[in-house]
Coordinates of C-alpha atoms in Angstrom, one line a residue:
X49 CA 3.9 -34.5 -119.1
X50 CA 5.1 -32.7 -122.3
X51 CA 2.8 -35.6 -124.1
X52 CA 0.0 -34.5 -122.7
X53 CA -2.5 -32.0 -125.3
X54 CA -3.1 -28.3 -124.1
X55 CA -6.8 -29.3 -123.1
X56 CA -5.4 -31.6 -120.5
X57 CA -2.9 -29.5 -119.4
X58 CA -5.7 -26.7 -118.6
X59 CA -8.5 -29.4 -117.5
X60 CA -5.7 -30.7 -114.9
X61 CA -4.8 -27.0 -113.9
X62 CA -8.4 -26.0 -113.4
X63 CA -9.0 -29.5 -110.8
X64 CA -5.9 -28.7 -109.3
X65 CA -7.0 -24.9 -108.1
X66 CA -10.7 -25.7 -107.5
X67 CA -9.0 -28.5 -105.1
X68 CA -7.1 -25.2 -103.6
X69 CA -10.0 -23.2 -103.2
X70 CA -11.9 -26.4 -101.2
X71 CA -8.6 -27.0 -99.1
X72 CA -8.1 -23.2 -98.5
X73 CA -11.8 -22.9 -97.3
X74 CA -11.4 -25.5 -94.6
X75 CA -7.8 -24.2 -93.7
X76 CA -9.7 -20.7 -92.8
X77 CA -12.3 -22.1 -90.7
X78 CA -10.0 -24.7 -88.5
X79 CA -6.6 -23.4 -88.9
X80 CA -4.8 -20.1 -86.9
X81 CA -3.4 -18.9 -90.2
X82 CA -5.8 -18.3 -93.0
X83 CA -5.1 -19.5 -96.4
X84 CA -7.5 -16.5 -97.6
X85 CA -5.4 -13.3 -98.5
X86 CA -6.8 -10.8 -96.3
X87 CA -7.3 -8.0 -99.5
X88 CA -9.9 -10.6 -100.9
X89 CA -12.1 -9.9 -97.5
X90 CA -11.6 -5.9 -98.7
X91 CA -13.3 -7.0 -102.1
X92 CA -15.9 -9.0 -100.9
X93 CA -16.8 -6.1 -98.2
X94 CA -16.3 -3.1 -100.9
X95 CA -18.7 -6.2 -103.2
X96 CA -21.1 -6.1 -100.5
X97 CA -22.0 -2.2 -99.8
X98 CA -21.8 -2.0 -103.6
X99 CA -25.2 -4.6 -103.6
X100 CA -26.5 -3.0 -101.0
X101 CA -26.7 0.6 -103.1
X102 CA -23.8 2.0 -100.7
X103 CA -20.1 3.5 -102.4
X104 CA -17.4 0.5 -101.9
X105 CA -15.6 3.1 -100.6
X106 CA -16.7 2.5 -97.0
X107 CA -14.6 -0.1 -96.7
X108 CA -11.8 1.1 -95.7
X109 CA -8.7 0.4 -97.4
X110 CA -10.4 -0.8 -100.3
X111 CA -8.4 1.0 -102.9
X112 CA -9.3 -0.3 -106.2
X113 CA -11.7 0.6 -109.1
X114 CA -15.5 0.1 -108.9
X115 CA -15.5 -2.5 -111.5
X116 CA -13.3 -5.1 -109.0
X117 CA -16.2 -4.5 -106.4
X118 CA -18.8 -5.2 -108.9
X119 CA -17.3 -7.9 -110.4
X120 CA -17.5 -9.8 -107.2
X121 CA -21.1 -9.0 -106.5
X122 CA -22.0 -12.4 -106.5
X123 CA -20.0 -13.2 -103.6
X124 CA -23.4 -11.9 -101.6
X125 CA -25.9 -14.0 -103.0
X126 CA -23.9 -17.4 -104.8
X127 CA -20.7 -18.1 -102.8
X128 CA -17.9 -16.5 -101.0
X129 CA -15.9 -18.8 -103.1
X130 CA -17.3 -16.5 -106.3
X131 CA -14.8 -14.1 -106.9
X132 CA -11.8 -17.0 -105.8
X133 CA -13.1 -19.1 -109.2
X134 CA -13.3 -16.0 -110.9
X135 CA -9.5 -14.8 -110.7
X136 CA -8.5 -19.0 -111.3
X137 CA -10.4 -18.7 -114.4
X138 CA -8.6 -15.6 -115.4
X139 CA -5.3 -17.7 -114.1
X140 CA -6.2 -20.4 -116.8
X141 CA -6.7 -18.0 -119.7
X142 CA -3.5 -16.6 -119.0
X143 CA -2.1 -20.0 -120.0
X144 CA -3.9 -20.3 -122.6
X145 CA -3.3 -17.0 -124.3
X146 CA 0.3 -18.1 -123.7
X147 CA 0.1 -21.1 -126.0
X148 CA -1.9 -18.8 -128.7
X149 CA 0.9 -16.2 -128.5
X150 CA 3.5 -18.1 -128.9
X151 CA 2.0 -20.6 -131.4
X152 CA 1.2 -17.8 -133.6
X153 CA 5.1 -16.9 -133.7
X154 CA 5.6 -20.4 -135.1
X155 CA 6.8 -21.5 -131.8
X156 CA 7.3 -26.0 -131.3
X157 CA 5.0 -27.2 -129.5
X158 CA 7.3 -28.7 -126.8
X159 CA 8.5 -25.6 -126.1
X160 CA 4.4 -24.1 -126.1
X161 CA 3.6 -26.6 -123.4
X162 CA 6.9 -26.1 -121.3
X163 CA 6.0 -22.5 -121.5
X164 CA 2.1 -22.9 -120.3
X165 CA 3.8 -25.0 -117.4
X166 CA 5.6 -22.6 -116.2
X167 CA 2.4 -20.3 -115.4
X168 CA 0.1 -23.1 -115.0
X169 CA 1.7 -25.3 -112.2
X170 CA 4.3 -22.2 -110.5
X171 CA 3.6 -22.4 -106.8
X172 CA 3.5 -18.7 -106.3
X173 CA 1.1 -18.1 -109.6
X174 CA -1.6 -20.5 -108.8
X175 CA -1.7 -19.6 -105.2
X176 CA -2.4 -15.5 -106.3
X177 CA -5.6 -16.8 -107.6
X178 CA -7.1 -19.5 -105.5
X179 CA -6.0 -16.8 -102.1
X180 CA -8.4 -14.0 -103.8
X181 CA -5.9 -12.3 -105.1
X182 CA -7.4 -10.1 -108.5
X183 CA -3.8 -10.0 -110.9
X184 CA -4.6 -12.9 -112.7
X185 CA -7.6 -10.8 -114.1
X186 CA -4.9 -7.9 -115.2
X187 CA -2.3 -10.8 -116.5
X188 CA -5.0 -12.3 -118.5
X189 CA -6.2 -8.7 -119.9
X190 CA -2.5 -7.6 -120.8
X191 CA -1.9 -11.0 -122.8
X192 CA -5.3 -10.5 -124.5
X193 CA -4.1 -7.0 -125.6
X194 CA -0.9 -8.8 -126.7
X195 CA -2.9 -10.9 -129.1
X196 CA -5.0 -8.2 -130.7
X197 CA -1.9 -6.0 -131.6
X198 CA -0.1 -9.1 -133.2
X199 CA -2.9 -9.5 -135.4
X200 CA -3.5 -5.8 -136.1
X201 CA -6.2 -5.5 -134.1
X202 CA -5.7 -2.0 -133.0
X203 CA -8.9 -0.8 -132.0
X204 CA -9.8 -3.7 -129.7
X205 CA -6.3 -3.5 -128.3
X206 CA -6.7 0.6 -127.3
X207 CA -10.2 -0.2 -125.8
X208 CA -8.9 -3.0 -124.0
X209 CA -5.7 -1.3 -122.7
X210 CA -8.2 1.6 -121.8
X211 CA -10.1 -0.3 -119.5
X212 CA -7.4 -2.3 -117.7
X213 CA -5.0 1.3 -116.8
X214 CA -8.7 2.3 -115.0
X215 CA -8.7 -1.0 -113.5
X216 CA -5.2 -0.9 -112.5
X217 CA -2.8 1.8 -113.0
X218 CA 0.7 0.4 -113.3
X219 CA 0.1 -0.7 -117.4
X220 CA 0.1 2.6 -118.2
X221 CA 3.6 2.2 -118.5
X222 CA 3.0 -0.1 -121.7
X223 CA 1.9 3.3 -123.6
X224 CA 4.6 4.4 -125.1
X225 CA 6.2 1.0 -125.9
X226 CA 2.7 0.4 -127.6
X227 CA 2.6 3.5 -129.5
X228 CA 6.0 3.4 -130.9
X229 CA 5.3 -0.6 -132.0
X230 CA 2.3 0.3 -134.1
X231 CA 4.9 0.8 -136.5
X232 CA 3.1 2.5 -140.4
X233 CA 5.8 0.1 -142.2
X234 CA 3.6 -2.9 -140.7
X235 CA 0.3 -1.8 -139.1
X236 CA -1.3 -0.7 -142.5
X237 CA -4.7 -0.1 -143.6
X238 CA -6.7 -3.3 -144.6
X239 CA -4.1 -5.4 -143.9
X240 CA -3.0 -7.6 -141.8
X241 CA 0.8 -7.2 -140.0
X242 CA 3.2 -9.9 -141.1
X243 CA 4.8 -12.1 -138.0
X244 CA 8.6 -12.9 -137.7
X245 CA 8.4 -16.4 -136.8
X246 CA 10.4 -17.7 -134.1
X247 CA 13.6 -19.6 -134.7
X248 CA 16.4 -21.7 -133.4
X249 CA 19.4 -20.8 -135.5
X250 CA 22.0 -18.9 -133.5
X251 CA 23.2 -17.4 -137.0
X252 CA 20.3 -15.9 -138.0
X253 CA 19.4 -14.9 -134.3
X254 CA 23.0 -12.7 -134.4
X255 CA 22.2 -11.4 -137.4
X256 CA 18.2 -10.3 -136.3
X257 CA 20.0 -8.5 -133.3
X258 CA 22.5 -6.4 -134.7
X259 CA 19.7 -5.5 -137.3
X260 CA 17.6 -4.3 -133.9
X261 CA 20.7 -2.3 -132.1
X262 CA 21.8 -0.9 -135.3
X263 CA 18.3 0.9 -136.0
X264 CA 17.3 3.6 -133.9
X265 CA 14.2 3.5 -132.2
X266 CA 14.0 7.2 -131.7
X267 CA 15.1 7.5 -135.2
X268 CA 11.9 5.0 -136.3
X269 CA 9.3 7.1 -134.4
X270 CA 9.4 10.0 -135.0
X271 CA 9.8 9.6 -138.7
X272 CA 6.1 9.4 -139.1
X273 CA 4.2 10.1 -135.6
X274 CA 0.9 10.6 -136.3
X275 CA -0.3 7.7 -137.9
X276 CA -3.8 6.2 -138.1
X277 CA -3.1 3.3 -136.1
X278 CA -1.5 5.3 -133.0
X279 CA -3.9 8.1 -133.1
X280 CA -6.6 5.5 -133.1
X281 CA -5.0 3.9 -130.6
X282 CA -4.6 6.7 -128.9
X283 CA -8.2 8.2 -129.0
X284 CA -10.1 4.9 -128.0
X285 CA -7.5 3.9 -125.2
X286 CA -7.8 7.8 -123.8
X287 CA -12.0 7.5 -124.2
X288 CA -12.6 4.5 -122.4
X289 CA -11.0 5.2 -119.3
X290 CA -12.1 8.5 -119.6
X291 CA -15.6 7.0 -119.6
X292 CA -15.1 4.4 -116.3
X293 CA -13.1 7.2 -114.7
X294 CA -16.0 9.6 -115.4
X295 CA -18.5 7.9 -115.1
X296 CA -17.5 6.5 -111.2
X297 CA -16.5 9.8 -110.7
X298 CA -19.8 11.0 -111.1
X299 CA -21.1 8.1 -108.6
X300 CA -18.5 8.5 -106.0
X301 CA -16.8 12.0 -106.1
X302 CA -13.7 13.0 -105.3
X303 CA -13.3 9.5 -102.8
X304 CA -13.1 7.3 -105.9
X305 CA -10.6 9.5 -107.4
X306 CA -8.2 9.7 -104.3
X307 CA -8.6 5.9 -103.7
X308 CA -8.3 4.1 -106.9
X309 CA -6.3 6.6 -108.7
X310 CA -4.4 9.3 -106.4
X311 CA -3.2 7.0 -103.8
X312 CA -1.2 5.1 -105.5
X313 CA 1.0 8.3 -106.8
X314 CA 1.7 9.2 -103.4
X315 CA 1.3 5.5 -101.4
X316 CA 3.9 5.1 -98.4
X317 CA 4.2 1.6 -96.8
X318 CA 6.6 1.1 -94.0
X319 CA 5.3 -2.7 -93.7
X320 CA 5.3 -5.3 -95.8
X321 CA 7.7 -3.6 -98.3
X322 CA 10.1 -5.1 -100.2
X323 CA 11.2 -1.4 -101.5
X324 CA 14.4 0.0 -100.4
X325 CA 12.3 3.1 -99.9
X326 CA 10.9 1.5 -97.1
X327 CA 13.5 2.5 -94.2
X328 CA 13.2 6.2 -95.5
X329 CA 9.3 5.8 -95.1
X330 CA 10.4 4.3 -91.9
X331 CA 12.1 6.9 -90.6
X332 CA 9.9 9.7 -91.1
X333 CA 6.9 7.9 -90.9
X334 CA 5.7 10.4 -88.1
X335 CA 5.6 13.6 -90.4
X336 CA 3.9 13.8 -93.7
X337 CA 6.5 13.6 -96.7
X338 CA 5.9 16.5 -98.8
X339 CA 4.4 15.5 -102.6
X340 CA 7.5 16.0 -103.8
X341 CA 9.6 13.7 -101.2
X342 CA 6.7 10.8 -102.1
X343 CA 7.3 11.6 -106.1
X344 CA 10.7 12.1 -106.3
X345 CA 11.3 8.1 -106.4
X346 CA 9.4 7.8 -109.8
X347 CA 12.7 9.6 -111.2
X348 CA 14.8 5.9 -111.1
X349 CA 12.0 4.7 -112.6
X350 CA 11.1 6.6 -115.3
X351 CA 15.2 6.9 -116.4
X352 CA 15.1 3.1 -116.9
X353 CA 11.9 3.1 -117.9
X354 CA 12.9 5.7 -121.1
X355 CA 16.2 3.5 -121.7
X356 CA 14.4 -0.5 -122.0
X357 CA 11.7 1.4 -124.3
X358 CA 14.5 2.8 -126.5
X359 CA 16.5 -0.1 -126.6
X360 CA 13.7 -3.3 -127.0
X361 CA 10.2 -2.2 -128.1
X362 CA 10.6 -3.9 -131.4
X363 CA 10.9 -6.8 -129.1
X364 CA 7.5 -5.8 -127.7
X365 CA 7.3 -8.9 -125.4
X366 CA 10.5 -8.8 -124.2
X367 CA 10.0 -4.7 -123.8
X368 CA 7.3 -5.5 -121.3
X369 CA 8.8 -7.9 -119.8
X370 CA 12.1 -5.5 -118.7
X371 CA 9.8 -2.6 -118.3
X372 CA 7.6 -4.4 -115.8
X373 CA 10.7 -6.2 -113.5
X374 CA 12.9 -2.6 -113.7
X375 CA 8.9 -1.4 -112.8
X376 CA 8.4 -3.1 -109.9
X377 CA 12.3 -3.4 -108.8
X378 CA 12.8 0.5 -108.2
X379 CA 9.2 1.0 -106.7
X380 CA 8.5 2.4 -103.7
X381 CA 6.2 0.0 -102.7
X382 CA 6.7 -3.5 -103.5
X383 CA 4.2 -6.3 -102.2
X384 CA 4.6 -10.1 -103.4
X385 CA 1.8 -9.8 -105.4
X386 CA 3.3 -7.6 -108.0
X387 CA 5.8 -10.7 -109.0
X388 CA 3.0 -11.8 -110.7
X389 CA 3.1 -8.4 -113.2
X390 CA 6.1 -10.2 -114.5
X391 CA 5.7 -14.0 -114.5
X392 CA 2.7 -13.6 -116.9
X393 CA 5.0 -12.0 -119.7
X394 CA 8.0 -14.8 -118.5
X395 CA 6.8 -17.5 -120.3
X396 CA 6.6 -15.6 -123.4
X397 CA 10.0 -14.8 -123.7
X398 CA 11.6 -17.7 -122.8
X399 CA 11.9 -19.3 -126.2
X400 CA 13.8 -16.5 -127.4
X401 CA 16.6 -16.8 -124.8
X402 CA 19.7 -18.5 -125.2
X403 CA 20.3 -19.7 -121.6
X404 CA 20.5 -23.1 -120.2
X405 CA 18.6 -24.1 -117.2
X406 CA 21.9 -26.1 -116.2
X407 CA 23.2 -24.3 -114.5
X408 CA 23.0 -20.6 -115.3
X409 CA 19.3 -20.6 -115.5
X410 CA 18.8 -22.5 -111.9
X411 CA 21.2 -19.8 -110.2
X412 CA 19.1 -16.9 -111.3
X413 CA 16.2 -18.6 -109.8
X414 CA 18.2 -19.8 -106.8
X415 CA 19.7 -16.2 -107.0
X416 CA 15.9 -14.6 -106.5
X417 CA 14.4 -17.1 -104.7
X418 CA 17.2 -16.9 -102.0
X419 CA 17.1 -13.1 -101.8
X420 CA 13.4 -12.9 -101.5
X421 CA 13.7 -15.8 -98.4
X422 CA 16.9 -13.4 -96.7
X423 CA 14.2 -10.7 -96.3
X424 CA 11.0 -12.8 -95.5
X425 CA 13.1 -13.7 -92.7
X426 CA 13.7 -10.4 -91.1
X427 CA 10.1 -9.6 -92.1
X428 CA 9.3 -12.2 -89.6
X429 CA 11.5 -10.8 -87.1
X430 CA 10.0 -7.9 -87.4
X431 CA 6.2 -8.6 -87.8
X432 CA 5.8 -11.7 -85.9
X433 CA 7.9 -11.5 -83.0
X434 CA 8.2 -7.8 -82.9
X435 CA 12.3 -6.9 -83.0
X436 CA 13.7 -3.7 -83.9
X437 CA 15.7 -5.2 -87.2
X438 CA 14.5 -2.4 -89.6
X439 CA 17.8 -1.5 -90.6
X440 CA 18.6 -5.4 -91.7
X441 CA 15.6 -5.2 -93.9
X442 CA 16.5 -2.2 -95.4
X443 CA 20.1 -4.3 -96.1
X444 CA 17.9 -7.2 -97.3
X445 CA 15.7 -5.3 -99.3
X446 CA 19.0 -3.7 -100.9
X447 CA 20.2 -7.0 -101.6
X448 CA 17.0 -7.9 -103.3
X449 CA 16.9 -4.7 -105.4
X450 CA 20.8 -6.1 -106.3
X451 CA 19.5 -9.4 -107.2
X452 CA 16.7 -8.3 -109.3
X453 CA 19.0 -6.1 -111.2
X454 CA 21.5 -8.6 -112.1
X455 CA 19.1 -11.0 -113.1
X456 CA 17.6 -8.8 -115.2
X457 CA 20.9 -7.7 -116.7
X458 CA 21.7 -11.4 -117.4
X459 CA 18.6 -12.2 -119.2
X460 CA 19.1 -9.1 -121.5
X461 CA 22.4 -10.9 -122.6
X462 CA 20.8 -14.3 -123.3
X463 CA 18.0 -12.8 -125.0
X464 CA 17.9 -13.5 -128.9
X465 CA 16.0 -10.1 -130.1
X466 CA 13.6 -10.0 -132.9
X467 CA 11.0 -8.1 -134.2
X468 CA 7.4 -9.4 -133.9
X469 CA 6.9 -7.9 -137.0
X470 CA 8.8 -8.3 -140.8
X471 CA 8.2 -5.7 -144.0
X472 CA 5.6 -5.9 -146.4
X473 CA 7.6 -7.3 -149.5
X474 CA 6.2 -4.5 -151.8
X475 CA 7.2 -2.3 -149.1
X476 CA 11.0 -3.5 -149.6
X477 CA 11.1 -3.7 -153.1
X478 CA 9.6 0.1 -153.1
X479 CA 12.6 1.0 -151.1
X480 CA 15.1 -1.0 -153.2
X481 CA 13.6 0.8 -156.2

């Protein structure tokens, strides 16, 4: 398979989900359980009144910006199927910006192609697209803003990066990470940031990383805060979704607002929650929690949060990748869906880390895998065949929360550290001088 070019790779990939799609269709029309996720017949509703001159926002439920709704428009008048080959698509890019990412780091290609692989042909990644599901259109816009900061392209990045926090608010957690990596030593005027290129020698690896924990982020950043690049950055990324937020505020008032924005501040789930929030949700699900009780569990989050954005953001990639598992591990709401937040950014780092899959690497997955299966299976208890087990799923979902963590702690450890970025030379001899 690693033989095979990256065309071949993507040209199989993109057979294999239409094939999907075709199979999933028949499953929902002669099958009980539908393949179709059930939030892709929220779009294509919220798609529907949008054609028809109505807000989206009679569909209830339908808590998402405009712009998915229009999107799948076309789901009316061309296919059903539309907006399915319209996340895959996005699910192919996604491998692709992977190989560009990682080939611009100076990356073998063996390890490129193991690395598209991974996203390409991972059961629970090419099922999120082909069910209706719209991440892979997030995933894909994330790595694109990836590639236009690694080659200095600041202002596509901020108007990209704009646009997607409207679309979907959780990347606004990438700002400061982004802000404090448009470093003035490297993102200078006219040209064009210089790349550390990857490498395989555990000598100089050691060496990069006690280089990266004896500098002080902190320290770094606030040496020179307002530079071109982040104020630029910081202007375009602020106008556009100023604009779309505007602008559908204008069209749909204050029900656009509380939908696609508000809601997800203050969202309680006492199904289909992975959280260990859940059981509190639970248990007081018959009075309204008070703002504060609803925003008092972003407090976890933004502590650990603040402490991976000290410690890796020179790492940018890897700084994402922390940030977004920590992210979705201390949520309050956690839905399958939002593994996916992660597994883009997972191939990416992989390169960089030290650990074998024999046999370390194939417990962590065995590790997640089995922790995620313990509380499917008192989700079923509870949902399908209606037992009182809430309190086990609390103890499953703490156990999940337990295995995240440790993973996540173990991958720090293996990770080799280093800068996307290396000095100007005339900026190093000025110093030396």
């Amino acid at each position: 398979m690693i033989s095979l070019k990256p065309r071949s790779i993507l040209l199989i990939s993109a057979i294999f989900r239409v094939g999907l799609i075709l199979v999933g269709e028949w499953q929902d029309t002669h099958m009980e359980v539908r393949y179709t996720d059930v939030d892709y017949l929220v779009f294509s509703d919220a798609a529907s009144l949008m054609a028809s001159g109505q807000s989206p926002y009679k569909r209830t439920t339908y808590r998402y910006s405009p712009l998915l709704a229009f999107l799948l428009i076309p789901n009316s008048f061309i296919s059903r199927c539309w907006g399915k080959f319209l996340f895959s698509a996005s699910d192919l890019f996604v491998g692709l910006f992977i190989r560009i990412i990682l080939k611009q780091r100076k990356v073998p290609d063996d390890l490129c192609t193991y690395s598209m692989l991974i996203w390409l042909f991972n059961p629970f990644t090419f099922t999120i697209g082909t069910r209706g599901n719209c991440e892979p259109i997030v995933c894909a816009i994330i790595l694109w803003i990836i590639i236009c900061l690694i080659n200095g392209n600041v202002v596509q990045a901020a108007f990209w990066y704009g646009l997607i926090v409207h679309f979907r608010i959780y990347p606004i957690i990438y700002a400061l990470p982004i802000v404090i990596f448009l470093d003035p030593r490297f993102f200078r005027s006219g040209t064009k940031p210089l790349l550390s290129d990857w490498t395989s020698d555990p000598g100089k690896a050691r060496q990069i990383n006690s280089e990266l924990i004896d500098k002080c982020v902190v320290c770094d950043v606030w040496k020179s805060t307002f530079t071109r690049s982040r104020i630029l950055f910081g202007l375009i990324s602020g106008t556009v979704f100023l604009l779309c937020t505007g602008f559908f505020f204008h069209l749909y008032g204050w029900e656009f607002l509380h939908e696609a924005l508000l809601y997800h501040l203050t969202r309680t789930d006492a199904r289909h929650n992975f959280s260990i929030y859940f059981y509190h949700i639970y248990l007081n699900y018959e009075r309204e929690l008070s703002v504060l009780e609803k925003l008092v569990s972003f407090l976890p989050q933004f502590i650990v949060q603040l402490v991976l954005i000290l410690c890796f953001t020179k790492d940018l990639v890897f700084c994402f990748f922390v940030q977004t598992v920590a992210f979705v591990a201390f949520n309050k709401v956690i839905t399958a869906q939002y593994f996916v937040w992660f597994f883009c950014v997972l191939p990416l780092i992989l390169p960089w880390s030290n650990m074998k899959l024999k046999w370390k690497g194939l417990c962590c997955i065995l590790l997640w895998m089995g922790a995620q299966t313990h509380w499917l299976l008192w989700g079923y208890l509870l949902e399908f065949k209606g037992k009182n087990v809430f309190l086990q799923l609390w103890m499953a979902s703490l156990l999940f929360l337990a295995a995240n963590t440790f993973i996540l702690i173990v991958l720090i450890r293996h990770h080799n550290y280093g800068p996307v970025f290396r000095q100007h030379t005339d900026l190093k001899t000025t110093k030396t001088t």
